[in-house]
PDB file of C-alpha atoms in Angstrom:
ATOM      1  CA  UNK A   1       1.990  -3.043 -29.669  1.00 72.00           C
ATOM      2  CA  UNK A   2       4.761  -5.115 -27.887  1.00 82.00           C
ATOM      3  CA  UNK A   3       4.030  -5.957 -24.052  1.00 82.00           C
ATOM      4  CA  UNK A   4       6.802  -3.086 -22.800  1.00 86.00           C
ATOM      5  CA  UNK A   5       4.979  -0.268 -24.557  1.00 94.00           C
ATOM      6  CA  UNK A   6       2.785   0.107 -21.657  1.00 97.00           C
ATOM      7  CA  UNK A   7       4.030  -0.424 -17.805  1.00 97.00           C
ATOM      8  CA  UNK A   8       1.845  -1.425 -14.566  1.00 97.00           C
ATOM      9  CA  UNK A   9       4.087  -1.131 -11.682  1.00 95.00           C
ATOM     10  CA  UNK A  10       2.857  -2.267  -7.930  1.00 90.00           C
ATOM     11  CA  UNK A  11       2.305  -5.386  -6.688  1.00 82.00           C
ATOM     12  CA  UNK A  12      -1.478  -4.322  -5.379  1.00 82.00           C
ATOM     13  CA  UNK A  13      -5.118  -5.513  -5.751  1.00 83.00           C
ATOM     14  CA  UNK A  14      -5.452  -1.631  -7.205  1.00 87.00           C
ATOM     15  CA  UNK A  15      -2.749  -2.878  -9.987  1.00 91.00           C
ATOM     16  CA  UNK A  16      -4.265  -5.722 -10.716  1.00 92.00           C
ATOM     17  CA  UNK A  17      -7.724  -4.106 -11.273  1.00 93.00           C
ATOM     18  CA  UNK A  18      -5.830  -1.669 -13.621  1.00 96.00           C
ATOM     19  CA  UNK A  19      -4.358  -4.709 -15.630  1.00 96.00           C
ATOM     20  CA  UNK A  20      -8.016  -6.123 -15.724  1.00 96.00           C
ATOM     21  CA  UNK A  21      -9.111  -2.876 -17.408  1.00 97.00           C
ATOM     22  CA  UNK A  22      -6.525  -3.108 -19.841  1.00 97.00           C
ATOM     23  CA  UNK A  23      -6.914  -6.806 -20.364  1.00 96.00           C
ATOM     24  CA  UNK A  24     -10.525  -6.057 -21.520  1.00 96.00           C
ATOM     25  CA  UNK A  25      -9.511  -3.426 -23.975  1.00 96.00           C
ATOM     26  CA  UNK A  26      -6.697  -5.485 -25.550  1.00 95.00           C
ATOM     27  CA  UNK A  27      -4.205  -3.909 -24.586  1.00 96.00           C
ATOM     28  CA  UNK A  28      -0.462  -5.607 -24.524  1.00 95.00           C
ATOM     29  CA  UNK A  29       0.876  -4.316 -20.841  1.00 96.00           C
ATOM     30  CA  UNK A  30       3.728  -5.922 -18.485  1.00 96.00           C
ATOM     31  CA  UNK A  31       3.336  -5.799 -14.897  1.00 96.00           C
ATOM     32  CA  UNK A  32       6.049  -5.241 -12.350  1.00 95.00           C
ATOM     33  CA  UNK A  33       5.976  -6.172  -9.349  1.00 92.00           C
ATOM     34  CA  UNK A  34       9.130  -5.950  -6.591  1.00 85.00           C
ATOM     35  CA  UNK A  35       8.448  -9.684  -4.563  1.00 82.00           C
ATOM     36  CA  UNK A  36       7.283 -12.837  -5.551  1.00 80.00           C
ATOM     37  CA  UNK A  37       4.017 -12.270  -3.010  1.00 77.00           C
ATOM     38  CA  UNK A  38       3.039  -9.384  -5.234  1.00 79.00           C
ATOM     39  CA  UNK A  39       3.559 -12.164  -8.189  1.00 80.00           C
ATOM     40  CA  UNK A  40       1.067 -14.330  -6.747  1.00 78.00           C
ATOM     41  CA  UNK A  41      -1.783 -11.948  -6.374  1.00 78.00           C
ATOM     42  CA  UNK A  42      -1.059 -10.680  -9.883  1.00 79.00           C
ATOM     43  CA  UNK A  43      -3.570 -13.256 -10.890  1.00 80.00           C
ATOM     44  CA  UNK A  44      -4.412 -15.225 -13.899  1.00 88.00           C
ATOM     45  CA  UNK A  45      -3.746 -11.235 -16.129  1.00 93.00           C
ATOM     46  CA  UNK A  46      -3.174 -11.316 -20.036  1.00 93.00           C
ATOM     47  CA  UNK A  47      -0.220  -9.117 -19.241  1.00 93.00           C
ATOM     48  CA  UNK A  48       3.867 -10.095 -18.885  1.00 93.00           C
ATOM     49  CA  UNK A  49       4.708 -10.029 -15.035  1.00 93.00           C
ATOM     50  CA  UNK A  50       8.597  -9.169 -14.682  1.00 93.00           C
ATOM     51  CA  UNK A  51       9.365  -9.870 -10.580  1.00 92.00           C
ATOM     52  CA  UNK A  52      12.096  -7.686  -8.921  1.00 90.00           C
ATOM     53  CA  UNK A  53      12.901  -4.303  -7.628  1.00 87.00           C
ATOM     54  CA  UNK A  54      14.259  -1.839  -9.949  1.00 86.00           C
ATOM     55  CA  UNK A  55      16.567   0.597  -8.856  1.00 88.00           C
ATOM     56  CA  UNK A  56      16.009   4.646 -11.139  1.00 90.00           C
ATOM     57  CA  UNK A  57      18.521   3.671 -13.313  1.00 91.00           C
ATOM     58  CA  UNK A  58      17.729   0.014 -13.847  1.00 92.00           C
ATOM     59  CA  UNK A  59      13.841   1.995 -15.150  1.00 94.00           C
ATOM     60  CA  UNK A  60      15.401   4.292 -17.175  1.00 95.00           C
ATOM     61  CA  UNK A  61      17.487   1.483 -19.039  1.00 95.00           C
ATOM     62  CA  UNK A  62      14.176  -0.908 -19.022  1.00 95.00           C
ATOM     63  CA  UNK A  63      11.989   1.674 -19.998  1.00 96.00           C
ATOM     64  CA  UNK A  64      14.310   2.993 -23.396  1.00 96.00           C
ATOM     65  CA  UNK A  65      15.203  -1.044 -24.259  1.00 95.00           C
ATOM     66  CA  UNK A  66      11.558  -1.983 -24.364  1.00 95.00           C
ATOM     67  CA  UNK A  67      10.172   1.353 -26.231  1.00 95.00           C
ATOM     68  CA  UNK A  68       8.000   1.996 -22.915  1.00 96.00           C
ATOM     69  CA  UNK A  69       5.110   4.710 -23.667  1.00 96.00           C
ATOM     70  CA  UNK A  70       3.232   5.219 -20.868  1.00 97.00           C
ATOM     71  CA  UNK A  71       3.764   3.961 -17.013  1.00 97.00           C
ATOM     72  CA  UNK A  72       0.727   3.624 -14.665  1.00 97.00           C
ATOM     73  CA  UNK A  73       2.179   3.858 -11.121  1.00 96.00           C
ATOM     74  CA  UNK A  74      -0.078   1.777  -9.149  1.00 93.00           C
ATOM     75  CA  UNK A  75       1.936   1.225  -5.771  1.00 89.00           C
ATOM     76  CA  UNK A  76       1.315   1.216  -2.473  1.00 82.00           C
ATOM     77  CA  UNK A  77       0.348   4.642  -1.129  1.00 79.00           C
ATOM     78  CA  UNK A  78       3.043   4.418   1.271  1.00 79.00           C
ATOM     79  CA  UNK A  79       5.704   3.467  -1.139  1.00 78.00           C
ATOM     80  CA  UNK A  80       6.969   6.852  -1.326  1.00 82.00           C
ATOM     81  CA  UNK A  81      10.708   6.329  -2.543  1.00 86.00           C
ATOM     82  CA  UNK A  82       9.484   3.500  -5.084  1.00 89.00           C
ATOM     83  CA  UNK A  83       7.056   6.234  -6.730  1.00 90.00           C
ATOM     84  CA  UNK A  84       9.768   8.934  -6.428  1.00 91.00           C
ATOM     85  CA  UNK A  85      12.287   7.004  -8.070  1.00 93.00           C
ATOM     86  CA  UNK A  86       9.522   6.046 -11.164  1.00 94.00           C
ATOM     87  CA  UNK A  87       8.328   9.624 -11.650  1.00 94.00           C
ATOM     88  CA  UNK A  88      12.098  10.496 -11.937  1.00 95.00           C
ATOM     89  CA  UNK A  89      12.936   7.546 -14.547  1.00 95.00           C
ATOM     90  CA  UNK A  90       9.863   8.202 -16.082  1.00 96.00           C
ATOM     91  CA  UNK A  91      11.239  12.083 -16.881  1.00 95.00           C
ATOM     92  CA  UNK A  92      14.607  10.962 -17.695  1.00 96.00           C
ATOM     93  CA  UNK A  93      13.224   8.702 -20.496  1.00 96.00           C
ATOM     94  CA  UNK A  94      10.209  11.165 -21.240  1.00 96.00           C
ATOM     95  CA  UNK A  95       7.535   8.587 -20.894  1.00 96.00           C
ATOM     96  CA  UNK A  96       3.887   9.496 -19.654  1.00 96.00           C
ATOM     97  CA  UNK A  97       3.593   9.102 -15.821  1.00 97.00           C
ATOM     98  CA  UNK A  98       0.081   8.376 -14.317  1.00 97.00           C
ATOM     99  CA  UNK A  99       0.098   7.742 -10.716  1.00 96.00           C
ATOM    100  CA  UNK A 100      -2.983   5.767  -9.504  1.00 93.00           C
ATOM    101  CA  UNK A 101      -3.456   6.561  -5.404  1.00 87.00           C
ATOM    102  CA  UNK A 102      -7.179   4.951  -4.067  1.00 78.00           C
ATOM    103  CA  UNK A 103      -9.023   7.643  -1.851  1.00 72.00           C
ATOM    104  CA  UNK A 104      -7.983   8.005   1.794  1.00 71.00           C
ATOM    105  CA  UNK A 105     -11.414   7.615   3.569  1.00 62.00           C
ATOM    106  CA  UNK A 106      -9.919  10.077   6.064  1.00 63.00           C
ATOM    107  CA  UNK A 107     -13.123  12.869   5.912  1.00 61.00           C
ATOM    108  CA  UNK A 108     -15.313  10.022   6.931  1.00 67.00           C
ATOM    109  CA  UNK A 109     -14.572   9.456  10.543  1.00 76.00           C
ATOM    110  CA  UNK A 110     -13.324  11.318  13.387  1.00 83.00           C
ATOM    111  CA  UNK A 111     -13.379  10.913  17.162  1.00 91.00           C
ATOM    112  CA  UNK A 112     -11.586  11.818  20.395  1.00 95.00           C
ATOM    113  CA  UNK A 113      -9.234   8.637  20.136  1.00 96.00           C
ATOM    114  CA  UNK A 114      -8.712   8.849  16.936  1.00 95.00           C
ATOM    115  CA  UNK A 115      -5.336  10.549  15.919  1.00 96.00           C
ATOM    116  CA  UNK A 116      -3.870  11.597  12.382  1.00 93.00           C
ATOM    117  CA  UNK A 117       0.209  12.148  12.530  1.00 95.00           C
ATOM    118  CA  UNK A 118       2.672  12.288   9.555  1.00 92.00           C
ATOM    119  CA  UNK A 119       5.681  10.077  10.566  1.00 93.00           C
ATOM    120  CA  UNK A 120       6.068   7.027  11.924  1.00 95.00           C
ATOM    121  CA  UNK A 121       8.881   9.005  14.777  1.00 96.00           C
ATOM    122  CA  UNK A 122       5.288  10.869  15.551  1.00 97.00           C
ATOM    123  CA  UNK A 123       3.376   7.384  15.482  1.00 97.00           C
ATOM    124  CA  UNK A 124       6.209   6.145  18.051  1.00 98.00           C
ATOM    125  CA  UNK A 125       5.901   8.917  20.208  1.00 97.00           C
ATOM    126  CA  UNK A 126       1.698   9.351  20.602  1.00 98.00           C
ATOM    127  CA  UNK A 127       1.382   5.262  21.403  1.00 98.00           C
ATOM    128  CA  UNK A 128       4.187   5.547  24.160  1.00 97.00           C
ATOM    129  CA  UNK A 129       1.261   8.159  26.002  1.00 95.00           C
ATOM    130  CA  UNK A 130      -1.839   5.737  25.428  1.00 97.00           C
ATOM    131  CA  UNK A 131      -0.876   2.278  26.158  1.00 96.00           C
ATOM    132  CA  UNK A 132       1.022  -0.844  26.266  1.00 97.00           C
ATOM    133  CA  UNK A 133      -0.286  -3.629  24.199  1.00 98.00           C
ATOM    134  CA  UNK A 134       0.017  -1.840  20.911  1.00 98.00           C
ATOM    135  CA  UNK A 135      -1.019  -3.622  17.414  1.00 98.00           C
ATOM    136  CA  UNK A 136       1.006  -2.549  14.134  1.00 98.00           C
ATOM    137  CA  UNK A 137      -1.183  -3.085  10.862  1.00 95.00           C
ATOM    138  CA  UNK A 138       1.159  -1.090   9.209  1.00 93.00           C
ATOM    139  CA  UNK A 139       2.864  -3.799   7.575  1.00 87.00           C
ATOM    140  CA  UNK A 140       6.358  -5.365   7.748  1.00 90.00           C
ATOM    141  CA  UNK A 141       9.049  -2.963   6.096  1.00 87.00           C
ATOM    142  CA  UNK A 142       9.336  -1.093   9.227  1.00 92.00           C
ATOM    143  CA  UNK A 143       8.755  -3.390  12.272  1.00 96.00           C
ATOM    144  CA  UNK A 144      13.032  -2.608  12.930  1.00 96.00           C
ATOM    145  CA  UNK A 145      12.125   1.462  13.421  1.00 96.00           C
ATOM    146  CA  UNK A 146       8.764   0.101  15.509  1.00 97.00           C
ATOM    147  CA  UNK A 147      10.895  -1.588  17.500  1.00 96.00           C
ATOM    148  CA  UNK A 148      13.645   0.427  18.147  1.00 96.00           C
ATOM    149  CA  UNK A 149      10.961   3.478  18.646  1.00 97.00           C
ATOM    150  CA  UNK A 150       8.836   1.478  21.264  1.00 97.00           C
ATOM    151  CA  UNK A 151      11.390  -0.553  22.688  1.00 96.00           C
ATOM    152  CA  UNK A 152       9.455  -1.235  26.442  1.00 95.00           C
ATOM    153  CA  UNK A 153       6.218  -1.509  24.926  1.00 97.00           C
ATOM    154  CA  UNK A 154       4.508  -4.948  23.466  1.00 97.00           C
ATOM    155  CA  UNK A 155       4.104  -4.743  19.558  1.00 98.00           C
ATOM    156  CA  UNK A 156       1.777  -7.092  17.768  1.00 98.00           C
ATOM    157  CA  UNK A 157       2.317  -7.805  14.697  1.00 97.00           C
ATOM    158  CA  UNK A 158      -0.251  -7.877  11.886  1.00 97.00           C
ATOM    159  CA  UNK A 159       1.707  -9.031   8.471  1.00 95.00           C
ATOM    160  CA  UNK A 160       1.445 -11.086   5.598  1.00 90.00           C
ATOM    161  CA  UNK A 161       1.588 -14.753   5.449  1.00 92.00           C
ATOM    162  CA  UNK A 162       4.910 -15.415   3.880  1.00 87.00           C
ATOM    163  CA  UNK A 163       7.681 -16.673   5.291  1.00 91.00           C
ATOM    164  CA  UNK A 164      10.217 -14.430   4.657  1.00 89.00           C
ATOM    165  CA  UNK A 165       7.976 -12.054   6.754  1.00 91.00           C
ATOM    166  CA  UNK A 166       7.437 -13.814   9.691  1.00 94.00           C
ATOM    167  CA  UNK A 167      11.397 -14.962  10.017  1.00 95.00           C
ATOM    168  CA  UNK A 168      12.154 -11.126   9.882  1.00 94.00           C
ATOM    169  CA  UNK A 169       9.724 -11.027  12.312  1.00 95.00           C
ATOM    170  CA  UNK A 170      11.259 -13.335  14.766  1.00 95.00           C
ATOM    171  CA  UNK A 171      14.488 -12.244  14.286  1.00 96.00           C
ATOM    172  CA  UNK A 172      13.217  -9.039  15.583  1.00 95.00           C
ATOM    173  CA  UNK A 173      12.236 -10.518  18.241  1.00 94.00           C
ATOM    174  CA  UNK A 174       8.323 -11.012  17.765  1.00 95.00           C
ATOM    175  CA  UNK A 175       7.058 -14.248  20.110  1.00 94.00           C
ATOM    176  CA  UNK A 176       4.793 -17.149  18.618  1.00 94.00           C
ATOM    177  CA  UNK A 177       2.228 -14.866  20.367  1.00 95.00           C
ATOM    178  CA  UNK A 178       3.156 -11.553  18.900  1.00 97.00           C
ATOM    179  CA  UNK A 179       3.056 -12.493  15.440  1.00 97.00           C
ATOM    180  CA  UNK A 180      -0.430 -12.495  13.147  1.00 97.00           C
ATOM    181  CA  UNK A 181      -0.019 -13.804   9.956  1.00 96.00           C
ATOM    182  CA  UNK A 182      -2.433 -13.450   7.814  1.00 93.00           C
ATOM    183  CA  UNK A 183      -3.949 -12.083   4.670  1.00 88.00           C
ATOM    184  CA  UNK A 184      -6.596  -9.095   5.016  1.00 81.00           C
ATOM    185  CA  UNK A 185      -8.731  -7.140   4.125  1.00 86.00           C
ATOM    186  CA  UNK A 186     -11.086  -7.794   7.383  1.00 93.00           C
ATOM    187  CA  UNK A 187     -14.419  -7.553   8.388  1.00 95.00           C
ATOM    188  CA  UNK A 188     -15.252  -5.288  11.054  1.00 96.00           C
ATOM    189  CA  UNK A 189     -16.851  -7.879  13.163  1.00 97.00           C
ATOM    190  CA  UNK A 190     -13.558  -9.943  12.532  1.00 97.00           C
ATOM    191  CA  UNK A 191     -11.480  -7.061  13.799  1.00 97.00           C
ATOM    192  CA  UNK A 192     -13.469  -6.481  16.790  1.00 98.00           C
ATOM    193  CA  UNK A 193     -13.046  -9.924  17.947  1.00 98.00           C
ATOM    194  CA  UNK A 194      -9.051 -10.105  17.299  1.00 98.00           C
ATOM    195  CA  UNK A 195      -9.091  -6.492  19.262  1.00 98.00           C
ATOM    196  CA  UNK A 196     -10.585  -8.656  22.380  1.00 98.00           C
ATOM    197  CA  UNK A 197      -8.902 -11.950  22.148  1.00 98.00           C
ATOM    198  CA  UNK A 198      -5.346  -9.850  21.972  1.00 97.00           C
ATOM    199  CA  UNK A 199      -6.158  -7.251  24.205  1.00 98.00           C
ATOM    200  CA  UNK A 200      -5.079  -4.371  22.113  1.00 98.00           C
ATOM    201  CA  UNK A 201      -4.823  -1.025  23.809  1.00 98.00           C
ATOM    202  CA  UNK A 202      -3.630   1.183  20.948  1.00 98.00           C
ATOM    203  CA  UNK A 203      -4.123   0.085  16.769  1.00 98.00           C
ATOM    204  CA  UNK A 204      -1.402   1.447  14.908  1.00 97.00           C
ATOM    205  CA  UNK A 205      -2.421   2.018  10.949  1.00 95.00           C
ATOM    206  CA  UNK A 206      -2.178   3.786   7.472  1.00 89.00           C
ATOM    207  CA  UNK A 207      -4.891   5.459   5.659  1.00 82.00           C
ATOM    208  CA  UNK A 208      -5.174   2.650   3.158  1.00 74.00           C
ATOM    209  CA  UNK A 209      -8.711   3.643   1.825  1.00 70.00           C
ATOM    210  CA  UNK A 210     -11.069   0.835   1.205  1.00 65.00           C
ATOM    211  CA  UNK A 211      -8.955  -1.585  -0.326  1.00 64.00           C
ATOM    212  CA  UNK A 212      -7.180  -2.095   2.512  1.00 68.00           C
ATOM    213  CA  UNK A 213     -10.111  -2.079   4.720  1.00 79.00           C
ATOM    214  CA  UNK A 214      -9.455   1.356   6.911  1.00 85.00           C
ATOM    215  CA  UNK A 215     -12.716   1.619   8.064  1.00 89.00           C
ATOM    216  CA  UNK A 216     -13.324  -1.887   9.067  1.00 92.00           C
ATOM    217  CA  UNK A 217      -9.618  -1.850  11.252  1.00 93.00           C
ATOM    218  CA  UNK A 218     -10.839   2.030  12.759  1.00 94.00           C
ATOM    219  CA  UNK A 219     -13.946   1.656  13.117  1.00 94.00           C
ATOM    220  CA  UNK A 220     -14.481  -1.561  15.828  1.00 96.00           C
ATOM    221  CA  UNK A 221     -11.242  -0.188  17.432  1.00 96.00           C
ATOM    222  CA  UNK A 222     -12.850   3.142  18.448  1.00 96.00           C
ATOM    223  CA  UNK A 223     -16.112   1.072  19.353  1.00 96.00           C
ATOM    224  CA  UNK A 224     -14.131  -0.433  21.894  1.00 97.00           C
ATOM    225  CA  UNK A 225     -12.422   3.037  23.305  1.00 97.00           C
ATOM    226  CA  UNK A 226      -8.873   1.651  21.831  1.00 98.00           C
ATOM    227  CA  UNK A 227      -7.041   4.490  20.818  1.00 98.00           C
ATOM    228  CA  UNK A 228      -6.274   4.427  16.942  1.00 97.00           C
ATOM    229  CA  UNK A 229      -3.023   6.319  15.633  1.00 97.00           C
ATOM    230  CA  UNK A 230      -3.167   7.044  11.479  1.00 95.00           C
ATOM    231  CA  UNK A 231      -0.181   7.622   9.884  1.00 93.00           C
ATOM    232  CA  UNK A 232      -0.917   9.948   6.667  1.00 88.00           C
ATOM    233  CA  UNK A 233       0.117   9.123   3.514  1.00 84.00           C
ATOM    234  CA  UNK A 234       3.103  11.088   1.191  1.00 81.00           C
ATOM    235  CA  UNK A 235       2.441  13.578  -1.063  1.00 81.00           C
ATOM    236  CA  UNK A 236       1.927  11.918  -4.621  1.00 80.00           C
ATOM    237  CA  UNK A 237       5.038  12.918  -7.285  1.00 79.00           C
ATOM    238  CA  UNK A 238       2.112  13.346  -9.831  1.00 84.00           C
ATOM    239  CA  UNK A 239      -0.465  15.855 -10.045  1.00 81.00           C
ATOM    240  CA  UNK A 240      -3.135  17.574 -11.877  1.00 88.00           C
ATOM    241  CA  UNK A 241      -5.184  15.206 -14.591  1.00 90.00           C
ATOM    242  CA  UNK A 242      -2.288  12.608 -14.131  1.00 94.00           C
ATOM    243  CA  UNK A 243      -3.380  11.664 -10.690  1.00 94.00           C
ATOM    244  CA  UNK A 244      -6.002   8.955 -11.063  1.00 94.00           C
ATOM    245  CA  UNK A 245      -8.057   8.220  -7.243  1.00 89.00           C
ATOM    246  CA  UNK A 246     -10.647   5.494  -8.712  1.00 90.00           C
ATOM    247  CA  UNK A 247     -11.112   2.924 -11.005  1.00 93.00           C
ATOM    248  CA  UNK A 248     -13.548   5.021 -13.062  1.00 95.00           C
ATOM    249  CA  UNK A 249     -10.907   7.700 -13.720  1.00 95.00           C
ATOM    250  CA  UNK A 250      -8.366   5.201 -14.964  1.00 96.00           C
ATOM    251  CA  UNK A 251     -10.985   3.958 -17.419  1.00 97.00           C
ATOM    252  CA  UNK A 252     -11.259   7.257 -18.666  1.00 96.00           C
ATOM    253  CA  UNK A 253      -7.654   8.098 -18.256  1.00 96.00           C
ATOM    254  CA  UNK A 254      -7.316   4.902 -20.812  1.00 97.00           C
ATOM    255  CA  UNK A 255      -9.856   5.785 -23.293  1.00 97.00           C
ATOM    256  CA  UNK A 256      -7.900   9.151 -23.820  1.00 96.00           C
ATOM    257  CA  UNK A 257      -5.196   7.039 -24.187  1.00 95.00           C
ATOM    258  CA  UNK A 258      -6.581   4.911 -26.813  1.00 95.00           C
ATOM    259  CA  UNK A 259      -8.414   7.414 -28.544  1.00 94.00           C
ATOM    260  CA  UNK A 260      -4.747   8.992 -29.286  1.00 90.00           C
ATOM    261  CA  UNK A 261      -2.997   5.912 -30.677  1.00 85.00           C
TER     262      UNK A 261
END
């Protein structure tokens, strides 16, 4: 087995769980991964790590030139195009698609300030009703439509340390005291203090399950009566037995996998 038979895609702590897995089973694997950010916290894995975005038909010529068998879509939940554009590739070069999405967390909490929309237009327009100090967790591909969308309000912005990420975040005109670098998850107790030091009076997030600490962002926010807007995720482009939500079903997922080599 060459290192292009099988294909990790996503630049997430969910990915590179998935390329520990297949690490331990011997399996030869290359990861993708679209920045070099996502290349750092690849790890020390077994696996190749090719760094760059690939466009569908960039896939579809990568996936025929390296004899690619099966693809394990392990992107952000939110990276709806990016998952779109592998499920197509993935069909063009008839390759197996699994698409690994972590659970949402959403059935364990609800409350009066807590409230579910499915765009960020929808986002935009619920935070312009509850306040004006209004923290974006939400990360820093769309801080442009934030802006433009809640252009009289004061946006916070809670992004990665890199800085590529906090230039665009200046030149969008984020203050030294707007901008929050730094890497998460976060404790609850953690979040409940930055929600008092910075005075937040609306939290902005996605339903990013445990991995991205949901409940420990929601949570100490509705504690503290802050209103807490949740944007939902996409629909996945995979379904049925395809659709892995866990760890434990991409074991088993890979053992079927194995089993039929």
């Amino acid at each position: 087995m060459t290192a292009g038979e099988v294909l990790v895609i996503g630049g997430t702590s969910d990915a590179r769980q998935i390329c520990q897995q297949l690490d331990a089973a011997n399996v030869c694997y290359t990861l993708s991964v679209a920045t070099p950010t996502g290349q750092q916290l690849a790890g020390n894995i077994r696996g190749q790590v090719r760094c760059g975005r690939l466009e569908m038909g960039d896939m579809v010529a990568w996936l025929q030139h390296h004899g690619t068998r099966w693809v394990i879509d392990a992107s952000h939940p939110y990276a709806d195009m990016v998952s779109r554009n592998i499920a197509a590739a993935c069909a063009q070069a008839q390759v197996l698609l699994s698409r690994y999405q972590r659970p949402e967390q959403l059935a364990d909490l609800t409350h009066p300030l807590l409230f579910y929309v499915a765009t960020l237009e929808e986002a935009c327009a619920k935070a312009r009703e509850l306040g004006e100090r209004i923290l974006l967790t939400t990360g820093s591909k769309d801080l442009a439509r934030w802006r433009e969308g809640l252009p009289d309000k004061t946006l916070l912005a809670r992004v990665l340390p890199v800085p590529e990420v906090v230039a665009q975040c200046a030149a969008l005109g984020f203050g030294v005291g707007d901008i929050f670098a730094l890497c998460g998850p976060f404790s609850a107790g953690f979040n409940a203090a930055f929600y008092r030091q910075y005075r937040v009076e609306v939290m902005i997030t996605k339903a990013s399950g445990a991995e991205g600490g949901y409940l420990e962002k929601v949570q100490p926010a509705l504690d503290a009566d802050i209103p807490c807007i949740v944007i939902a995720r996409p629909q996945p482009a995979v379904s049925g037995e395809e659709l892995l939500d866990s760890q434990d079903a991409f074991a088993r997922r890979l053992r079927r996998w194995l089993a039929a080599q």
